[in-house]
XYZ file of C-alpha atoms in Angstrom:
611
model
C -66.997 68.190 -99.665
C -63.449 69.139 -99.861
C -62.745 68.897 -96.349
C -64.537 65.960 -95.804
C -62.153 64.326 -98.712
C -59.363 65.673 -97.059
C -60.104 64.142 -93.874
C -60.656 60.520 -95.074
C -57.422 60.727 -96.741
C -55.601 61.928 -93.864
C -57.097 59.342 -91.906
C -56.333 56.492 -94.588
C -52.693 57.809 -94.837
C -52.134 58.354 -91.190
C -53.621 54.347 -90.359
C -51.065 53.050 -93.549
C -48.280 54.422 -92.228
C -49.079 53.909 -88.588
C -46.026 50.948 -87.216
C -47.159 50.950 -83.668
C -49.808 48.269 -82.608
C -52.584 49.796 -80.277
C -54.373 46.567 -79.737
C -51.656 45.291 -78.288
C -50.734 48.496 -76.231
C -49.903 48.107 -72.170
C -50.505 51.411 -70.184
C -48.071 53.165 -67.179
C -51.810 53.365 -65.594
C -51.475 49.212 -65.325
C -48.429 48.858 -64.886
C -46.869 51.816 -62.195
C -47.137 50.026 -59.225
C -45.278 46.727 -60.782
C -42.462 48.583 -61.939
C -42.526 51.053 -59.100
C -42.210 48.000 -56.376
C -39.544 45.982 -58.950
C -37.355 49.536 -59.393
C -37.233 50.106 -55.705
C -36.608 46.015 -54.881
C -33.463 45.990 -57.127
C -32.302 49.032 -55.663
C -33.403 52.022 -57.181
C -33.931 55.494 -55.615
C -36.696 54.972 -53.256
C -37.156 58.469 -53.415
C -37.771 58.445 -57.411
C -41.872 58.456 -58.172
C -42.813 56.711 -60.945
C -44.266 59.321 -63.742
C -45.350 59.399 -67.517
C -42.305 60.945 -70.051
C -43.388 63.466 -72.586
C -42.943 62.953 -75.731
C -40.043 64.242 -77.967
C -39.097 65.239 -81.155
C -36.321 62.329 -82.588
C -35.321 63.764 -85.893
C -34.322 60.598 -87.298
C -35.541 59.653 -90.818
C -38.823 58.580 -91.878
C -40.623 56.463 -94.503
C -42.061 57.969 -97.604
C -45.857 57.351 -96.041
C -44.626 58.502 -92.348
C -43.751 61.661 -94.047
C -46.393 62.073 -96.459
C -48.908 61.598 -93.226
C -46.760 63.524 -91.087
C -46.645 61.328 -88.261
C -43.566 59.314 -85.919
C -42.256 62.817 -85.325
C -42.155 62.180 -81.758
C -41.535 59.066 -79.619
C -41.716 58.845 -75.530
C -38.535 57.201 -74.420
C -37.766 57.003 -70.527
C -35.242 58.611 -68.967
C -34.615 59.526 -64.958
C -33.836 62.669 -62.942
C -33.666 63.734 -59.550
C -37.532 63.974 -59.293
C -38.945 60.613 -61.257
C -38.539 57.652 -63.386
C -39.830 58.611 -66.449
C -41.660 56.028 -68.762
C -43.434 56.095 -71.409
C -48.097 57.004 -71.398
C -48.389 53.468 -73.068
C -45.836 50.919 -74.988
C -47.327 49.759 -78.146
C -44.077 49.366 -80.473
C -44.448 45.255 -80.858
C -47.508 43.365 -82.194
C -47.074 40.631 -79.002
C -48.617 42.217 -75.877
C -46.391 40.461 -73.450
C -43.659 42.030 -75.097
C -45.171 45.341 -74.487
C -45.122 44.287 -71.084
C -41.679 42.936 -70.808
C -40.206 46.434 -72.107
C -41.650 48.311 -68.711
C -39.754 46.061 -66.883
C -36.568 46.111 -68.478
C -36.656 49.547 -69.048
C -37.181 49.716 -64.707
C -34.275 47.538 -64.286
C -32.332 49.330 -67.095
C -32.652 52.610 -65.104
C -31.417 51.474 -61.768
C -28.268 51.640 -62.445
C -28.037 54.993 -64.445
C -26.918 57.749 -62.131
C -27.010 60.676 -64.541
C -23.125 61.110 -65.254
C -22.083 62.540 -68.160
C -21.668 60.253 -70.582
C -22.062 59.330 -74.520
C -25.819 57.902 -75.597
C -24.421 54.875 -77.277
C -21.495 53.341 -74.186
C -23.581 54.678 -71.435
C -27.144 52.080 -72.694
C -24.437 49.069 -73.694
C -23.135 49.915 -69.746
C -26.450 50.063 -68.506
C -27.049 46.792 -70.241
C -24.504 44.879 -69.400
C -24.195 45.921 -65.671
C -28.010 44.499 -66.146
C -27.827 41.547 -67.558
C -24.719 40.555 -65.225
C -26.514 41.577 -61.678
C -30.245 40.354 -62.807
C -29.735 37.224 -65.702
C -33.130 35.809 -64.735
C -34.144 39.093 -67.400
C -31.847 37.922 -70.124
C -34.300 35.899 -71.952
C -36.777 38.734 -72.070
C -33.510 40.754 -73.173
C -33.133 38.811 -76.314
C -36.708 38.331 -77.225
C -37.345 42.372 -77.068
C -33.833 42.880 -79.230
C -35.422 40.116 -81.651
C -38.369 41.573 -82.341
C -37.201 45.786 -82.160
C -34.622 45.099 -84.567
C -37.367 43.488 -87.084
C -39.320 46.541 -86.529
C -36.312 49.383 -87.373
C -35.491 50.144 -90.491
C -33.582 48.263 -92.912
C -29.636 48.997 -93.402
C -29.976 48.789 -97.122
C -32.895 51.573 -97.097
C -30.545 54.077 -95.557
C -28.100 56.435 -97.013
C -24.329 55.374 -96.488
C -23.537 57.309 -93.284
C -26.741 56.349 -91.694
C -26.429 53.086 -92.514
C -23.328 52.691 -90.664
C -24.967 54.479 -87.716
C -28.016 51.506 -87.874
C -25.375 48.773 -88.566
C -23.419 49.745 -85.302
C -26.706 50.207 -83.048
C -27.822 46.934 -83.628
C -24.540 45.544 -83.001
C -24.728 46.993 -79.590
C -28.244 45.695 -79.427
C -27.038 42.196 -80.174
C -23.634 42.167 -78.290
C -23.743 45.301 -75.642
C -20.288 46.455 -74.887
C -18.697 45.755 -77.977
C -18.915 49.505 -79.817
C -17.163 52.052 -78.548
C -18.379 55.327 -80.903
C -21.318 56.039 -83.161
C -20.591 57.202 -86.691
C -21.029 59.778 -87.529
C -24.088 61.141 -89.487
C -26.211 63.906 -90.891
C -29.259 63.155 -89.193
C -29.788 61.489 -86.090
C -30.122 57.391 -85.471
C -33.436 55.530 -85.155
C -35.424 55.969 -81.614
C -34.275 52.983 -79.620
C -37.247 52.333 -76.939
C -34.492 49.771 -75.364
C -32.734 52.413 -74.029
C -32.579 55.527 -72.136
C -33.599 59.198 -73.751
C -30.319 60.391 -75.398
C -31.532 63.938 -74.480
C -33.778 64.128 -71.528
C -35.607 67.024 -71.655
C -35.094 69.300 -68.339
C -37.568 71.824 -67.636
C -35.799 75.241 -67.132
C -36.803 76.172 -63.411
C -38.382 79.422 -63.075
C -39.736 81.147 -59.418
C -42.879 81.810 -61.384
C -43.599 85.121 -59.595
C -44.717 83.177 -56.432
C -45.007 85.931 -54.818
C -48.145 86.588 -55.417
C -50.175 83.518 -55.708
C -54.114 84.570 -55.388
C -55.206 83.484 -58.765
C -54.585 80.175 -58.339
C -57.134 79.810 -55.567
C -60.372 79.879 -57.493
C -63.561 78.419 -56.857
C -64.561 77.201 -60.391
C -65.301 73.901 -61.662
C -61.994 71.704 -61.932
C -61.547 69.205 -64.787
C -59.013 66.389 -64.211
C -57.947 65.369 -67.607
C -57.702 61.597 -68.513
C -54.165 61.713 -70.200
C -51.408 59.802 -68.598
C -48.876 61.658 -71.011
C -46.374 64.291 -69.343
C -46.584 67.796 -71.253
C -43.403 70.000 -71.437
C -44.425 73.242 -70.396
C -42.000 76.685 -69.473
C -43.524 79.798 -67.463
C -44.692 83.098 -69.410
C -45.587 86.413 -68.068
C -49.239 87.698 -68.444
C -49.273 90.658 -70.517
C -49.139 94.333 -68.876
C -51.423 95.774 -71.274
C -49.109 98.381 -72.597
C -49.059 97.844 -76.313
C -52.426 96.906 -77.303
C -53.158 95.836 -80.481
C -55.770 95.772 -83.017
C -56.755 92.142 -84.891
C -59.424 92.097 -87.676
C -59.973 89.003 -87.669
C -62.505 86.444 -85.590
C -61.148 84.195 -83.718
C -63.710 81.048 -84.238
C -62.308 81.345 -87.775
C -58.764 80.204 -86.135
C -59.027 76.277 -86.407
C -55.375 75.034 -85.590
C -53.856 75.495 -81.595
C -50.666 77.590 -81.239
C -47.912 78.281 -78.791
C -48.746 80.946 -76.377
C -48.101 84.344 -77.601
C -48.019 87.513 -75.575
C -51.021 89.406 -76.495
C -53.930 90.952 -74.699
C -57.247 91.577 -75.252
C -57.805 94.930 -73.177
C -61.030 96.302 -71.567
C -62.754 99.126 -73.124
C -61.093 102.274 -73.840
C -63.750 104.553 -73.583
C -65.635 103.935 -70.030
C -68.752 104.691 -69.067
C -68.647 106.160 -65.587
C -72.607 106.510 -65.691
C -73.068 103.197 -66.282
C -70.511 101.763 -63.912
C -72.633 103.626 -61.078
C -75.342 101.955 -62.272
C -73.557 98.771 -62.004
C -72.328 99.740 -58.787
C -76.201 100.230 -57.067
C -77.628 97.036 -58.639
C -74.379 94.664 -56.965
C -74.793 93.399 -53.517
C -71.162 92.233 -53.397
C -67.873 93.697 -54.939
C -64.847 91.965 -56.210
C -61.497 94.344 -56.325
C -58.434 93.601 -57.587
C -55.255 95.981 -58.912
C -54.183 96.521 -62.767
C -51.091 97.563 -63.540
C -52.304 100.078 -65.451
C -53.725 103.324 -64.584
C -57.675 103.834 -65.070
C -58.899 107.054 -67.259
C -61.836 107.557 -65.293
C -62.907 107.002 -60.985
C -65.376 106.201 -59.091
C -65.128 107.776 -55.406
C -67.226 105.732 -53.222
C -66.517 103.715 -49.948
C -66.077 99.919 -49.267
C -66.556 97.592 -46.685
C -63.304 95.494 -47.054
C -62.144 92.695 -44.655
C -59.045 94.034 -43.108
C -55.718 91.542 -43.821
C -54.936 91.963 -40.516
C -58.301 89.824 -39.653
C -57.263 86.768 -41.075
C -56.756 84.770 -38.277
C -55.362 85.287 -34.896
C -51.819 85.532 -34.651
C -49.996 84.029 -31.486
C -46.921 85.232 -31.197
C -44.111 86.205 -33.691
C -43.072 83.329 -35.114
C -40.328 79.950 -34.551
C -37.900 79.605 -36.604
C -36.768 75.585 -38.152
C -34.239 74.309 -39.988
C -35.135 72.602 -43.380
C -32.950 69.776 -45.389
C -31.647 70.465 -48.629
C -30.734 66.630 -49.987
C -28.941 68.066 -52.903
C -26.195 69.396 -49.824
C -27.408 66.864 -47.736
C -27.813 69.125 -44.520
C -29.928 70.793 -42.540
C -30.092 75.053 -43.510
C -30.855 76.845 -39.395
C -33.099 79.085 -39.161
C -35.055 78.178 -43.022
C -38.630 78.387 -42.265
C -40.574 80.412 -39.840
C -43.798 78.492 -38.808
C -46.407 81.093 -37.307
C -48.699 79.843 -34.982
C -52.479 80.859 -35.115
C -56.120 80.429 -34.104
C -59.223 81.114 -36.069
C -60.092 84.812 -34.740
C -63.933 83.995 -35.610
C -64.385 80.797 -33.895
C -67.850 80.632 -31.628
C -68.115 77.654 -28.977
C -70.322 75.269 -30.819
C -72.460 71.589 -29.749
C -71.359 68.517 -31.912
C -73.067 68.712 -35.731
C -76.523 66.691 -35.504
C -75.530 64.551 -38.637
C -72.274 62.869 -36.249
C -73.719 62.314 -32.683
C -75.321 58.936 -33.744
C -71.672 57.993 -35.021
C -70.268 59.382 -32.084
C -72.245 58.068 -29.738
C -71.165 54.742 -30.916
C -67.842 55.434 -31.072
C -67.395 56.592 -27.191
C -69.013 53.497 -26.382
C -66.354 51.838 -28.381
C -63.672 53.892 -26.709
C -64.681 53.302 -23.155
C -63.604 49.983 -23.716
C -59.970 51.073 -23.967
C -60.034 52.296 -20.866
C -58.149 51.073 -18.172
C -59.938 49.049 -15.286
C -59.812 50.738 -11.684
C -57.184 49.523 -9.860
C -56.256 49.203 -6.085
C -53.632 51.713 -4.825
C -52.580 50.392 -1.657
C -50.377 51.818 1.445
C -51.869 55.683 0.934
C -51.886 58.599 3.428
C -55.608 58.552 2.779
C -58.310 56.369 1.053
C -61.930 55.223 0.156
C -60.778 52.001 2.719
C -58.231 49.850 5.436
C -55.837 48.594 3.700
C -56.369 45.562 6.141
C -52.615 44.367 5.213
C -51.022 47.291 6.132
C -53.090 47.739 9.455
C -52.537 44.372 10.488
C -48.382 44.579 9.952
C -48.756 48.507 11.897
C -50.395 46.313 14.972
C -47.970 43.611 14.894
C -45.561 45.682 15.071
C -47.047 47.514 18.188
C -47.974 44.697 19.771
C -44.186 43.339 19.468
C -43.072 46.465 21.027
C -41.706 47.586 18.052
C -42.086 51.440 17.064
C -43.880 51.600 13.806
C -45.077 54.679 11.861
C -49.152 54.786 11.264
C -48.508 56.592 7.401
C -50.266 54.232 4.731
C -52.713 52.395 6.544
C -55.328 52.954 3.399
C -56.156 52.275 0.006
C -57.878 53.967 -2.555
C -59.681 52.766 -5.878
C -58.424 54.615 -8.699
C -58.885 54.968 -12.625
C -55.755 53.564 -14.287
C -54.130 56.037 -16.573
C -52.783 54.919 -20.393
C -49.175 56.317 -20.831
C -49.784 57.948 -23.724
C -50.026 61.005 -25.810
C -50.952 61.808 -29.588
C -51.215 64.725 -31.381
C -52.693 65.269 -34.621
C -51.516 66.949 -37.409
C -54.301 67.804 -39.953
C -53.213 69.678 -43.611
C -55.556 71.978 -44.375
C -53.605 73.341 -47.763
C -55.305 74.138 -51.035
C -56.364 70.546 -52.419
C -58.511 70.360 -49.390
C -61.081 72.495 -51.572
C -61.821 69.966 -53.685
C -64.806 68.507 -54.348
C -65.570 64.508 -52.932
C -68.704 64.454 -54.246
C -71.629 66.492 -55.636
C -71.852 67.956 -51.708
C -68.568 67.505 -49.943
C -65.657 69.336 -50.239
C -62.147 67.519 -48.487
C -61.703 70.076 -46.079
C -65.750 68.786 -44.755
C -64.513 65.410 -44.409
C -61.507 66.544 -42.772
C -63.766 68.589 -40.007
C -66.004 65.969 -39.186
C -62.837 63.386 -38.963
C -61.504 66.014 -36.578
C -64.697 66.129 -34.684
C -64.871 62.642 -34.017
C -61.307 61.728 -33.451
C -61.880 64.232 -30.403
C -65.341 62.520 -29.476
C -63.614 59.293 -29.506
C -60.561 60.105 -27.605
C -62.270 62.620 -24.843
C -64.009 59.280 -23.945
C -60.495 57.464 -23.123
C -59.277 60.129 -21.360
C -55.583 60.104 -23.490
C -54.218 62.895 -23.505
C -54.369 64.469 -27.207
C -53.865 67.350 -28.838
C -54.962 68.720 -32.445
C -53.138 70.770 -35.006
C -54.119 72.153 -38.709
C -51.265 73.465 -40.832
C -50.576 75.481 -44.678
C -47.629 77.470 -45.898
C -47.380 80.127 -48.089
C -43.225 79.383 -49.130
C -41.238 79.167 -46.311
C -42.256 82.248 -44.276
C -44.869 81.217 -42.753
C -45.757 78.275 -42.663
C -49.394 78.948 -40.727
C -50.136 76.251 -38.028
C -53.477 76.416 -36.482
C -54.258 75.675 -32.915
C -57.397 73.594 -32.579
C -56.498 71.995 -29.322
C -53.090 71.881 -26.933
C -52.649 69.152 -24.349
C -53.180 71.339 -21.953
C -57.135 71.993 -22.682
C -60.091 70.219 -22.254
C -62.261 69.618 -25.147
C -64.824 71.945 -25.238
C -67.389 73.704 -27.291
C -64.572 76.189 -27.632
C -62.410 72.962 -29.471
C -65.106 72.391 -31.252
C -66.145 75.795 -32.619
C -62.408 76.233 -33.716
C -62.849 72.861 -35.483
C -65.678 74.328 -37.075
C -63.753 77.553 -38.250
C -61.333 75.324 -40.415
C -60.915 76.221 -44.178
C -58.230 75.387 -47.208
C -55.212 77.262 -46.887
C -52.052 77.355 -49.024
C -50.072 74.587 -49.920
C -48.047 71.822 -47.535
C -44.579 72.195 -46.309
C -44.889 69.147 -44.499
C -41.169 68.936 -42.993
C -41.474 72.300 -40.933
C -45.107 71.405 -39.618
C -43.951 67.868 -38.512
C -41.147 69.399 -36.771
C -42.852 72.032 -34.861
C -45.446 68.923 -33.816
C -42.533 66.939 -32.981
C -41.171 69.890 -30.547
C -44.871 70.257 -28.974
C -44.656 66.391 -28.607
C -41.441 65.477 -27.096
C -42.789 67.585 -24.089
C -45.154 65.218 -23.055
C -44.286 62.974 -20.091
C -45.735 59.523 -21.524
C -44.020 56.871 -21.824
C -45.455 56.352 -25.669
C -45.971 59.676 -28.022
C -47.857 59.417 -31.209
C -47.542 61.640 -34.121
C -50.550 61.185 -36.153
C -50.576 62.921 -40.032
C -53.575 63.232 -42.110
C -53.123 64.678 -45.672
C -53.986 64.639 -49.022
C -51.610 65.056 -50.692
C -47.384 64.973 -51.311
C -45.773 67.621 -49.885
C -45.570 71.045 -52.115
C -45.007 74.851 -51.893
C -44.699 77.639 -54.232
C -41.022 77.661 -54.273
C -38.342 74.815 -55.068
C -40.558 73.110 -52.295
C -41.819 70.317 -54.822
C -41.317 67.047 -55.974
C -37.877 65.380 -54.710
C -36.785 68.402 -52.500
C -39.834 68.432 -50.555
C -40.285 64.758 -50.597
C -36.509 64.835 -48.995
C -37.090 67.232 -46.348
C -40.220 65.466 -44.966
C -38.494 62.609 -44.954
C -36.066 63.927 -43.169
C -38.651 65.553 -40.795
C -39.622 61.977 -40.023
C -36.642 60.564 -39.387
C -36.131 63.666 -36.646
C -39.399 62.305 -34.835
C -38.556 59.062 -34.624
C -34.774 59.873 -32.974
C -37.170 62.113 -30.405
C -38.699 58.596 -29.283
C -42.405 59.937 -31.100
C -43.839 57.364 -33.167
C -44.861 59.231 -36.776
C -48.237 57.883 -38.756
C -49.376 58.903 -42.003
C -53.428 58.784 -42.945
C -53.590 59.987 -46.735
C -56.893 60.204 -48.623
C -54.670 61.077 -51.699
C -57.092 59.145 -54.514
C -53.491 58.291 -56.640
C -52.157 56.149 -53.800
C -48.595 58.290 -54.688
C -45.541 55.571 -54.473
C -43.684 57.872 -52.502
C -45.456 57.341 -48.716
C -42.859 53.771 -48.255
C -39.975 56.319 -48.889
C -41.609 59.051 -47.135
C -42.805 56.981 -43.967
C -41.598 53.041 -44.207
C -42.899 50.288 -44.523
C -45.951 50.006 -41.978
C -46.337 54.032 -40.737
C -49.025 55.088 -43.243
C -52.204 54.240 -44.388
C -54.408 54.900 -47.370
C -58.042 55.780 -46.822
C -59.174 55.277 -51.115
C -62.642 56.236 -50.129
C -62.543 59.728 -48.430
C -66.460 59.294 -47.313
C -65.051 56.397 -45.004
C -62.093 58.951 -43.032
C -64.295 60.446 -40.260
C -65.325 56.621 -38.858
C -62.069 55.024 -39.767
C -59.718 57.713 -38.383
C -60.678 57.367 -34.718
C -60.780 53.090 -35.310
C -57.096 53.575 -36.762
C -56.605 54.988 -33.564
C -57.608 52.244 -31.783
C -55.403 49.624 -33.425
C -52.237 51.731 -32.958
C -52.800 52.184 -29.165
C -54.172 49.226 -27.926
């Protein structure tokens, strides 16, 4: 009874003191591709995704029911940094919905111009705001009806303690007339949260390596739960315990009913083992899973294993090429950065085409034979299907005139015409590729049977083509697999090493596109495309992430291009990220929302881009 008394009171108290207005609320979810196009347009970063802020403690003061309910201890205000432009889960701070709106977009314009220097809180907004409201007025209107109605919302100047007061009575000035305050007073706590402006205090994640080294946990198999929440969450890195100092704790745990922070404890196996029954255990299991512990066992079993040798991963071919890689924060190119390791699967058996895609296929050649080129004449040859009547009737004139003539090219020969072109395809085959599509197909199985039709279709035109699958593991190596060169026919061998693909490690995108590039830029034909099909933004286990990879494959692309290849992007990457225009420009990319739909649409995309 007690607790259910408690809990209508805290939800009475909590709804009384509550100032925000969640009917009226407008989400990032609506809104991110509005503000991500309008950011860009007035000259923002291009490089900048759009992403949710966390939320942050403000400190400020609170009303007697605020602090009796203990809520409006934290507030998401937006802020940028060199990876995103952070705004807030959802805007609900004004009754009027179209204000909620209105304060995405200013907030996107407000940010354009902010360039992280070091600077006070209070001049730095009035800047921002003025250099706003001068370069975009069509936005002062929407200015001054957001100032109107945030300033009825803050809290009164004559409900505040001296020194605070003069803080409010000088932020609202510089609400009302940016520009015209030049220091905040000085006070014991800190000023009311102004959503107008930009975080005073961004919160920066400390960077950490994480102990990438070794990364096997993170490939399970389990279910995956993608949670609904918009809202950023600061997190920091902690080691797993090492099981030295274990601890007793007489208590149960589903008598705990609050969350904590993480602690460092550990719940440790059993002291005492059973040897007998672990033989037991042993006989009864037709498979074994073995990992290390960094702690030494009291008791052994002796027996033998049949473990897959490391070493029979994958074929290896050859020791390795080393690329550069851009750094954007130096803005150059570091030699010699990544070594990317060329391999083919080692267990790869020449295979027919899967039952469930020759009816597709079938279509699709017919539809490909089309692009072929008509036969054409090729007149005045050593040797031919027939006369060329032209040329023997100017070799007999000639005779005839007494004129000495030479009897070379007196046939012609009906040939095939030959496109002038070459593509290669660059397929990532990292770690998101496991995911599920549906109740019965992974990515990876969409990926294979795209790959086994885009080589139906084009073995049908006779282009010449040439397929590549690639994951990294950091920067050494980056692991390209060879599922077909230019130089080979496709084959059941092609095939069967289509087959063999599986999810890797993660996507350093810049090396693989430059090693493609390289194979590319060999080819004698006269047009050369680069064809990309991910899933995802480019990632890696070290500093390979957000902006800095984002950067490099840009760069990557922009290293194709001067080579004369002609770089495409197919994602299947369900968010649609913002950053493929920056990444690939305006017209080189394409998103495929429905995965299901890649295999048929990949080899038709083909199609449109050649013909």
């Amino acid at each position: 009874m007690e607790e259910k008394v408690g809990e209508l009171w805290h939800r009475m108290i909590t709804r009384i003191a509550d100032t925000r207005y969640p009917e009226a609320a407008v989400h990032l979810e609506e809104m991110e591709l509005t503000v991500g196009i309008m950011f860009r347009a007035l000259g923002g970063d291009g490089g900048l995704e759009v992403s949710a802020a966390n939320a942050t403690e403000h400190g400020a003061r609170r009303g007697l029911l605020q602090r009796i309910a203990g809520s409006n201890k934290r507030i998401e205000l937006a802020w940028r940094d060199e990876q995103s432009l952070r705004l807030p889960a959802s805007i609900d701070y004004f009754p009027e919905k179209q204000l909620n709106h209105y304060l995405y977009t200013w907030l996107a314009a407000l940010a354009v111009g902010d360039h992280q220097e070091e600077e006070a809180w209070l001049t730095k907004n009035q800047r921002l705001t003025v250099k706003t409201l001068h370069d975009y007025p069509g936005i002062t209107r929407r200015y001054k009806l957001l100032v109107e109605a945030h300033l009825a919302e803050r809290m009164p100047v004559d409900q505040l303690p001296p020194s605070e007061a003069a803080q409010e009575s000088a932020i609202r000035q510089a609400l009302l007339h940016p520009g015209s305050i030049d220091r905040l007073p000085v006070a014991k706590r800190p000023p009311q949260p102004v959503p107008l402006w930009l975080h005073p205090f961004p919160p920066i994640a400390t960077p950490s390596s994480g102990n990438a080294g070794d990364q096997e946990g993170e490939r399970g198999s389990g279910e995956t739960k993608e949670i609904d929440d918009q809202q950023r969450h600061k997190a920091e890195r902690a080691k797993k315990p090492e099981k030295e100092d274990q601890g007793l704790i007489t208590i149960r745990m589903e008598n705990i009913f609050t969350w904590g922070e993480f602690m460092n404890l550990d719940r440790g196996s059993e002291e005492n083992e059973d040897l007998d029954s672990a033989a037991d255990a042993l006989k009864d299991m037709d498979n074994l899973s073995v990992s290390r512990d960094a702690k030494a066992s009291a008791g052994k079993l002796r027996f033998d294993l049949d473990l897959p040798s490391e070493a029979n991963d994958d074929l290896v071919l050859g020791v390795g090429i080393l690329l550069p890689e851009w750094d954007f924060k130096k803005q150059k190119l570091i030699p010699d950065h990544c070594r990317v390791l060329p391999m083919m699967a080692a267990d790869a058996q020449p295979r027919d085409l899967p039952d469930s895609l020759r009816k597709t296929a079938k279509k699709l050649r017919a539809q490909f034979q089309h692009l072929t080129p008509a036969r054409i004449w090729h007149r005045g040859q050593q040797d031919g299907c027939e006369i060329d009547l032209d040329a023997y009737l100017r070799y007999a004139s000639d005779r005839a005139a007494g004129h000495t003539s030479a009897s070379d090219g007196l046939y012609k020969d009906l040939r095939v015409g030959a496109r002038d072109l070459a593509c290669l395809l660059l397929a990532d085959l990292s770690l998101s590729t496991d995911t599920w599509v549906n109740n019965h197909t992974r990515v990876i199985d969409v990926i294979r049977d795209s790959l086994f039709l885009f080589a139906e279709s084009l073995s049908a035109t006779g282009d010449q083509f040439a397929m590549y699958g690639f994951s990294s593991r950091k920067r050494d190596p980056v692991r390209v697999h060879q599922l077909k060169t230019f130089d080979e026919h496709y084959s059941g061998t092609v095939r069967g090493r289509i087959d063999a693909i599986k999810p890797g490690y993660y996507t350093r995108m810049g090396a693989a596109i430059r090693h493609s590039s390289d194979l590319l830029k060999e080819q004698p034909a006269g047009r050369r495309l680069l064809l990309i099909l991910t899933d995802g933004k480019p990632n890696d286990l070290d500093k390979y992430e957000g902006r800095y990879g984002i950067e490099d494959t840009r760069r990557a692309i922009h290293e194709a291009r001067q080579l004369g290849l002609q770089p495409f992007c197919v994602t299947i990457d369900a968010q649609a990220n913002d950053s493929l225009p920056h990444l690939f420009g305006t017209g080189s990319y394409v998103v495929i929302h429905k995965p299901s739909q890649l295999p048929r649409e990949l080899p038709l995309l083909y199609a449109k881009l050649t013909a």
